[in-house]
mmCIF file of N, CA and C in Angstrom:
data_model
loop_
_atom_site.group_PDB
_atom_site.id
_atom_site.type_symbol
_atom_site.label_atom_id
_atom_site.label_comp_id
_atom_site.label_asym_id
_atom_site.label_seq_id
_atom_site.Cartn_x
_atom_site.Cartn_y
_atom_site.Cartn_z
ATOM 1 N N UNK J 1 181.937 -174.253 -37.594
ATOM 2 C CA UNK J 1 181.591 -173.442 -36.443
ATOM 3 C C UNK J 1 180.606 -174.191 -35.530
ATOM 4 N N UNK J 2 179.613 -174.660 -36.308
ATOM 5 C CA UNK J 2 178.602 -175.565 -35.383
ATOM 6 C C UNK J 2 179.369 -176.889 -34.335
ATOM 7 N N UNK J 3 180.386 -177.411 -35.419
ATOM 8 C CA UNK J 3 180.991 -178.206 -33.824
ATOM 9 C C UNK J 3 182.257 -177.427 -33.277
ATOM 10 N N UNK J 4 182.275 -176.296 -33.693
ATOM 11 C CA UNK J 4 183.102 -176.038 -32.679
ATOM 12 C C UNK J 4 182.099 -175.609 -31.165
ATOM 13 N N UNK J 5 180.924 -175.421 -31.821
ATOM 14 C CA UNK J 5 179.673 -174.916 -30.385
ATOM 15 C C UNK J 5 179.445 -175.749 -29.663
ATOM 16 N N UNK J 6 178.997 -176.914 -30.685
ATOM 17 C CA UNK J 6 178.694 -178.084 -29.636
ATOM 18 C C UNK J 6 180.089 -178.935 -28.965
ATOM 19 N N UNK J 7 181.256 -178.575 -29.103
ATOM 20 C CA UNK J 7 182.403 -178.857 -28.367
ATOM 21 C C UNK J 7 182.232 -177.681 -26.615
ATOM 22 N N UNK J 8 182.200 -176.617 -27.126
ATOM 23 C CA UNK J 8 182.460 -176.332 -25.955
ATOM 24 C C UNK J 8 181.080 -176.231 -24.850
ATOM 25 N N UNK J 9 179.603 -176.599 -25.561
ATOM 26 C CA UNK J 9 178.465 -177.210 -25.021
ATOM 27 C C UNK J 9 179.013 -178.307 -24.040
ATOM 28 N N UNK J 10 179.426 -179.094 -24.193
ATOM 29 C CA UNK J 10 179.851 -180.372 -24.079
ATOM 30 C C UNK J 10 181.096 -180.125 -22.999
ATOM 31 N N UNK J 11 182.134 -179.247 -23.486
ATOM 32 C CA UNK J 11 182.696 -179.522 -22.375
ATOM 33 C C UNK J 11 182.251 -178.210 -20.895
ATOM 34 N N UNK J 12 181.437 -177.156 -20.961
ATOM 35 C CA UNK J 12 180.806 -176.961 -19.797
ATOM 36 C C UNK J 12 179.995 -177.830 -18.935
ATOM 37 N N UNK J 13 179.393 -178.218 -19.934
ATOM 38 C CA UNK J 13 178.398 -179.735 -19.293
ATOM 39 C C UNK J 13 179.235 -180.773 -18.346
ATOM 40 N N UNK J 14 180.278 -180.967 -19.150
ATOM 41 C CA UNK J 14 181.373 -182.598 -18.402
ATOM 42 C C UNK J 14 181.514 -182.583 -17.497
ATOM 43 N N UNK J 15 181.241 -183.986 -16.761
ATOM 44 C CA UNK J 15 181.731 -184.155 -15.064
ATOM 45 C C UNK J 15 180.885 -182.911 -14.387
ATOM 46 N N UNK J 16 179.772 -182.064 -14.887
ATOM 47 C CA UNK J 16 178.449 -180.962 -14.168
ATOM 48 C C UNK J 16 177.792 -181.422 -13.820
ATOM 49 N N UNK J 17 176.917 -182.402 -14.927
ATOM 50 C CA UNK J 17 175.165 -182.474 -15.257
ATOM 51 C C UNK J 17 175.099 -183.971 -16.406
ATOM 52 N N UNK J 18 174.326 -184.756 -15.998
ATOM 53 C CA UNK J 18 174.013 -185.510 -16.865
ATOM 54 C C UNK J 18 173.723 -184.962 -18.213
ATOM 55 N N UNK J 19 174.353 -185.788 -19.617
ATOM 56 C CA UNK J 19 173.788 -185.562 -20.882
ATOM 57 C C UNK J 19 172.988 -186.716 -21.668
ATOM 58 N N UNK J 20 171.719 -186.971 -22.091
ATOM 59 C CA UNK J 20 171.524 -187.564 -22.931
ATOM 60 C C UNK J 20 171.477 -187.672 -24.483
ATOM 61 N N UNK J 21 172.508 -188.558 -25.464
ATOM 62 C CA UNK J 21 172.432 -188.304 -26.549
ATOM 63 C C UNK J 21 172.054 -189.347 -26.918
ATOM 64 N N UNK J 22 170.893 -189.663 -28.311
ATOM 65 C CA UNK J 22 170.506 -190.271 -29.873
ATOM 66 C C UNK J 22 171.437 -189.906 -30.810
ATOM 67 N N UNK J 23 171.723 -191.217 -31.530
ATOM 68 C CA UNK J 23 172.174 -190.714 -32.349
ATOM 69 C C UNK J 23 171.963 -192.013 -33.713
ATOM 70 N N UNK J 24 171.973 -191.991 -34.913
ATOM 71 C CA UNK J 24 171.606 -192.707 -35.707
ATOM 72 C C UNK J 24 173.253 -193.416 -36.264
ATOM 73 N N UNK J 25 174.317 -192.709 -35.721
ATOM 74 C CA UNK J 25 175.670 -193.014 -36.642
ATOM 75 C C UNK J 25 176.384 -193.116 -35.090
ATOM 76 N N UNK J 26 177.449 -194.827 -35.666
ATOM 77 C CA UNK J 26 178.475 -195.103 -34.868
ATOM 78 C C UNK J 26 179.137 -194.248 -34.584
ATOM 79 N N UNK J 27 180.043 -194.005 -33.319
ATOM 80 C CA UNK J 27 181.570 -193.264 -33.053
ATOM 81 C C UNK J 27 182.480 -193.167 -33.888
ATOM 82 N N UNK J 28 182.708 -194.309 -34.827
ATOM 83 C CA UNK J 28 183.616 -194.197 -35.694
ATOM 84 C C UNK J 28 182.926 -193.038 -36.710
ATOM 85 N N UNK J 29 182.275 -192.692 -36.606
ATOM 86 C CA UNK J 29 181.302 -191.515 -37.879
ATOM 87 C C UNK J 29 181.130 -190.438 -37.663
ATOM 88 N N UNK J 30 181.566 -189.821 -36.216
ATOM 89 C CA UNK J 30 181.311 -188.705 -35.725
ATOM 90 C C UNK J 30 182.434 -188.151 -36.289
ATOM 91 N N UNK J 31 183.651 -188.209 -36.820
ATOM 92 C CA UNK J 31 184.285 -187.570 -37.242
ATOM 93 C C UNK J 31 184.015 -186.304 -39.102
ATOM 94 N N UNK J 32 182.893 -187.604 -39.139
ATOM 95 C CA UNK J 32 181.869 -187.362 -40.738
ATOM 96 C C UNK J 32 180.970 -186.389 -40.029
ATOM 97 N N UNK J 33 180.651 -186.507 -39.073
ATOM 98 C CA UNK J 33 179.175 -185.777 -38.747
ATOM 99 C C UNK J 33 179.900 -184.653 -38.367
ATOM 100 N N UNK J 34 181.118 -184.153 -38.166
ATOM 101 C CA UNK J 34 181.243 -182.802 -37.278
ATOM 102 C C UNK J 34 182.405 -182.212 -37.963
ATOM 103 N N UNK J 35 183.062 -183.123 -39.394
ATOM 104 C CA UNK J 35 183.757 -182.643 -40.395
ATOM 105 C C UNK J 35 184.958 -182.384 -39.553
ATOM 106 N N UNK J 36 185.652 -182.819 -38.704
ATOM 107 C CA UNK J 36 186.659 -182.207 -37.972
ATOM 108 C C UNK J 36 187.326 -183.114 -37.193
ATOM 109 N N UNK J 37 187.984 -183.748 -37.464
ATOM 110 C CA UNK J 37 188.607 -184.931 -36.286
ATOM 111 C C UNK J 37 188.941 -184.492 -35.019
ATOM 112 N N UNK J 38 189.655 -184.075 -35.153
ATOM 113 C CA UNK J 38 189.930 -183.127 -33.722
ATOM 114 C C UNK J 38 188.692 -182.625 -32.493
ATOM 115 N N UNK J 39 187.647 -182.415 -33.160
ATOM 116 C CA UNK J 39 186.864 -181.967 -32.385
ATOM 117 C C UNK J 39 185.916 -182.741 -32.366
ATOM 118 N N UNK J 40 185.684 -183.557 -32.986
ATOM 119 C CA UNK J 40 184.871 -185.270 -33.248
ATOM 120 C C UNK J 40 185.804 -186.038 -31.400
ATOM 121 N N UNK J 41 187.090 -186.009 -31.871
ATOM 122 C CA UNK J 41 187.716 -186.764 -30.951
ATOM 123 C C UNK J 41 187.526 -186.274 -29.444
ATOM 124 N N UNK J 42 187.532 -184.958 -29.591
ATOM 125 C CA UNK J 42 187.576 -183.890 -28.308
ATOM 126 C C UNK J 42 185.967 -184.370 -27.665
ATOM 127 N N UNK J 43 185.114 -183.889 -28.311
ATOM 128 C CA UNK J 43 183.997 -184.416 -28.000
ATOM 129 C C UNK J 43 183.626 -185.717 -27.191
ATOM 130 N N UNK J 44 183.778 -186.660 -28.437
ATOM 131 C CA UNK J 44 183.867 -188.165 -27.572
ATOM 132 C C UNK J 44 184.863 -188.064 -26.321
ATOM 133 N N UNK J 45 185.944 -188.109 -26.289
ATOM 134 C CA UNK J 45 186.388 -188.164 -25.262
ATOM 135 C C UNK J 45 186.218 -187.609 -23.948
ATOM 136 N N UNK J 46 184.978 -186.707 -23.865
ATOM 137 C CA UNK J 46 184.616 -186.144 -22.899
ATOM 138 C C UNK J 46 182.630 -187.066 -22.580
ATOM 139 N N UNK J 47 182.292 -187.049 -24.110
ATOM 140 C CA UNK J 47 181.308 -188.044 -23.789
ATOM 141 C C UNK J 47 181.473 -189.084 -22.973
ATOM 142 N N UNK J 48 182.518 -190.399 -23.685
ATOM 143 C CA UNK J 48 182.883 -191.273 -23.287
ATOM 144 C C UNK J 48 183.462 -191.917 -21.877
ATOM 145 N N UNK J 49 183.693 -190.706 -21.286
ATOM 146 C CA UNK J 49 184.483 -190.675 -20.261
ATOM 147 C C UNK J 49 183.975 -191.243 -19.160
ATOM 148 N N UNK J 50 183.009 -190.807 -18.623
ATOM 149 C CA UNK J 50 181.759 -191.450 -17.689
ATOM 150 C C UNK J 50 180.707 -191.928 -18.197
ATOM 151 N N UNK J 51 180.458 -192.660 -19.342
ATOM 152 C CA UNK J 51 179.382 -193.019 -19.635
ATOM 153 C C UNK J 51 178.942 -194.415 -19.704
ATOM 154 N N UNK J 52 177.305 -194.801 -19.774
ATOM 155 C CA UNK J 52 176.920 -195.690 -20.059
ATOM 156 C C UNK J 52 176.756 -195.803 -21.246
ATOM 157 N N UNK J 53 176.813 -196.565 -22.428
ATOM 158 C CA UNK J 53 176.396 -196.522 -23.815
ATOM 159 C C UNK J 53 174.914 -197.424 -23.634
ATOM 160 N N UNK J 54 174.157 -197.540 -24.539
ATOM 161 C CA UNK J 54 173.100 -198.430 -24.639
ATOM 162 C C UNK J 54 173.093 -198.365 -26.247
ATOM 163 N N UNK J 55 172.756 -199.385 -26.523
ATOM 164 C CA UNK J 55 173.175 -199.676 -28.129
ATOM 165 C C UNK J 55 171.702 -200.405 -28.395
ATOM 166 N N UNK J 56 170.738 -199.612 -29.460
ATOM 167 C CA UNK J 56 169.479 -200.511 -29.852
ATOM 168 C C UNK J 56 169.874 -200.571 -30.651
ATOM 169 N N UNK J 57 168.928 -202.199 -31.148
ATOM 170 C CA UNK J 57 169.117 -202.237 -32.410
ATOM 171 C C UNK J 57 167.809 -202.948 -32.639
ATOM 172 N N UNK J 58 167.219 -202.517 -33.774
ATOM 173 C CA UNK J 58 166.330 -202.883 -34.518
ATOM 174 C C UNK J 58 165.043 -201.963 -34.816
ATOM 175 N N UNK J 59 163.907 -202.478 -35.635
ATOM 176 C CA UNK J 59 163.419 -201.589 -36.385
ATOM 177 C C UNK J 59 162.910 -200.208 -35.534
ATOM 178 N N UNK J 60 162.086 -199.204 -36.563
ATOM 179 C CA UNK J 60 162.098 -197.932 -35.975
ATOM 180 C C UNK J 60 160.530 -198.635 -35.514
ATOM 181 N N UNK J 61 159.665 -197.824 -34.692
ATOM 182 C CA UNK J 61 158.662 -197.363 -34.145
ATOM 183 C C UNK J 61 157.831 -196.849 -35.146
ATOM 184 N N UNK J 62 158.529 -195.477 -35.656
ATOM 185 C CA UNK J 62 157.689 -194.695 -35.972
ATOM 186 C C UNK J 62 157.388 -195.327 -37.458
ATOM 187 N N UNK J 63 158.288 -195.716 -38.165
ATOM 188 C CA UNK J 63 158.425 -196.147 -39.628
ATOM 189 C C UNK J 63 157.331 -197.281 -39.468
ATOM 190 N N UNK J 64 157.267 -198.425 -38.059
ATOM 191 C CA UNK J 64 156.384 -199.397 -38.239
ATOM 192 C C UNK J 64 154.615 -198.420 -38.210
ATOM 193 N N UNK J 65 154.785 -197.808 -37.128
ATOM 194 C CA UNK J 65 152.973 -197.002 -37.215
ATOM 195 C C UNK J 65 153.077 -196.403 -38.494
ATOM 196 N N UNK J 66 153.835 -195.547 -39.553
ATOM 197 C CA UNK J 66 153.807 -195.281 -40.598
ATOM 198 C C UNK J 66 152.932 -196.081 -41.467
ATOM 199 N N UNK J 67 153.948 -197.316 -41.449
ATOM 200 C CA UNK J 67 153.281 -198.447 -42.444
ATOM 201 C C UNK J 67 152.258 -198.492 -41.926
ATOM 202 N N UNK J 68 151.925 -198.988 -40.745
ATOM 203 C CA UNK J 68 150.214 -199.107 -40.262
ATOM 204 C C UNK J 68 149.095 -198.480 -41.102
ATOM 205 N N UNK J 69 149.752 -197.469 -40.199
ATOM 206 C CA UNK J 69 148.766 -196.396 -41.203
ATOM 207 C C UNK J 69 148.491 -195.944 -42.827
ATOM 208 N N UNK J 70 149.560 -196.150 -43.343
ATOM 209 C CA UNK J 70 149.446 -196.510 -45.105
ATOM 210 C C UNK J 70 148.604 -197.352 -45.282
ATOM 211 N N UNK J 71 148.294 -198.962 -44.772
ATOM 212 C CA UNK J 71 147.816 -200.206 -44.621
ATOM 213 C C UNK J 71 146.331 -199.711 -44.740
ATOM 214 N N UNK J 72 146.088 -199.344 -43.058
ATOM 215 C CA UNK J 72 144.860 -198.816 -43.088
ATOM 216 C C UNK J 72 144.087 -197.749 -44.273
ATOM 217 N N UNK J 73 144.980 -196.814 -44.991
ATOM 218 C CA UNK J 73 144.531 -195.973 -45.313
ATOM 219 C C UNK J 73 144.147 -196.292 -46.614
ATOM 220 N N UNK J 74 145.084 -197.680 -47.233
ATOM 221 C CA UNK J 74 144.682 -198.242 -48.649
ATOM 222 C C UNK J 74 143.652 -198.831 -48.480
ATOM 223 N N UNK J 75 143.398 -199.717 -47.549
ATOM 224 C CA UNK J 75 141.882 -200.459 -47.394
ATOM 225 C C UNK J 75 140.892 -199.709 -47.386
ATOM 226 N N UNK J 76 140.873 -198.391 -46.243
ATOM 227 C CA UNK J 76 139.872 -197.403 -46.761
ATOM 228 C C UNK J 76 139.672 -196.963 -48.029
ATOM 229 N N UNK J 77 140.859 -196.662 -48.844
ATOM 230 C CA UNK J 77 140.747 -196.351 -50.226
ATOM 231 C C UNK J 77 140.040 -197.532 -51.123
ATOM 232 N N UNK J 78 140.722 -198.943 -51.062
ATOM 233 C CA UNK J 78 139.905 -200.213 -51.495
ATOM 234 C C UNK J 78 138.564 -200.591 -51.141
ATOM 235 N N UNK J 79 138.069 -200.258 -50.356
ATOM 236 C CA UNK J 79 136.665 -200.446 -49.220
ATOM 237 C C UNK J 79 135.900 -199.311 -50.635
ATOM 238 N N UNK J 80 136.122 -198.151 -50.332
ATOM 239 C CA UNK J 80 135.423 -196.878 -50.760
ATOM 240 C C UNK J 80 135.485 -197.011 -52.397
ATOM 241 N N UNK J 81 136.212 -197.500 -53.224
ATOM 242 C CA UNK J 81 136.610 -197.753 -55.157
ATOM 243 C C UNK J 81 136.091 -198.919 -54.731
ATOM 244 N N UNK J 82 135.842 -200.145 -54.142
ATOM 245 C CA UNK J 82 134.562 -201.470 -54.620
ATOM 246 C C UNK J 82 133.074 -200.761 -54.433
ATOM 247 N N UNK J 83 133.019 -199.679 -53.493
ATOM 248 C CA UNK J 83 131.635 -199.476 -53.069
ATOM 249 C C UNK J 83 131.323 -198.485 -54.222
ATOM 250 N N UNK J 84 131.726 -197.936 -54.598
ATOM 251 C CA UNK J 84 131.763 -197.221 -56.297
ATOM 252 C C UNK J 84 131.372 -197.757 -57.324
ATOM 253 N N UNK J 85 131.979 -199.253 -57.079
ATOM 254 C CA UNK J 85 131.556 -199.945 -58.399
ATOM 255 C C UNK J 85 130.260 -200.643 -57.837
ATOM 256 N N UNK J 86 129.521 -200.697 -57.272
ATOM 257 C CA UNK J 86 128.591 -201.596 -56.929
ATOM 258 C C UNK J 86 127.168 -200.845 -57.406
#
């Protein structure tokens, strides 16, 4: 039911109003993501139609400040257990 919603989302939108989509999974996968070929296909083909694609690639953002912050937060922990033992 959910892609059948976001099918007909999609096609009120088409050739209306600009859409911007993210997405973490190739075209070839949308058929996995929306369990439905038919409406995987229906979809894209209305995406696809006028669009620009932009394709990133490489690491995340958020996963790198993540680590940062783990980093930082062990040294505070290491800083604070030497000053314990002293």
């Amino acid at each position: 039911q959910g892609a059948n919603l976001f099918f007909q989302l999609i096609a009120r939108r088409y050739e209306k109003v600009p859409t911007v989509f993210t997405s973490n999974k190739p075209f070839s996968q949308w058929n996995k993501v929306f369990a439905d070929v038919t409406i995987a296909s229906a979809i894209l083909d209305r995406v696809l139609h006028h669009c620009t694609v932009v394709n990133i690639k490489g690491g995340s953002y958020r996963l790198e400040e993540r680590k940062e912050y783990m980093k930082q937060k062990q040294h505070i922990v290491n800083t604070l257990f030497e000053q314990g033992q002293a």
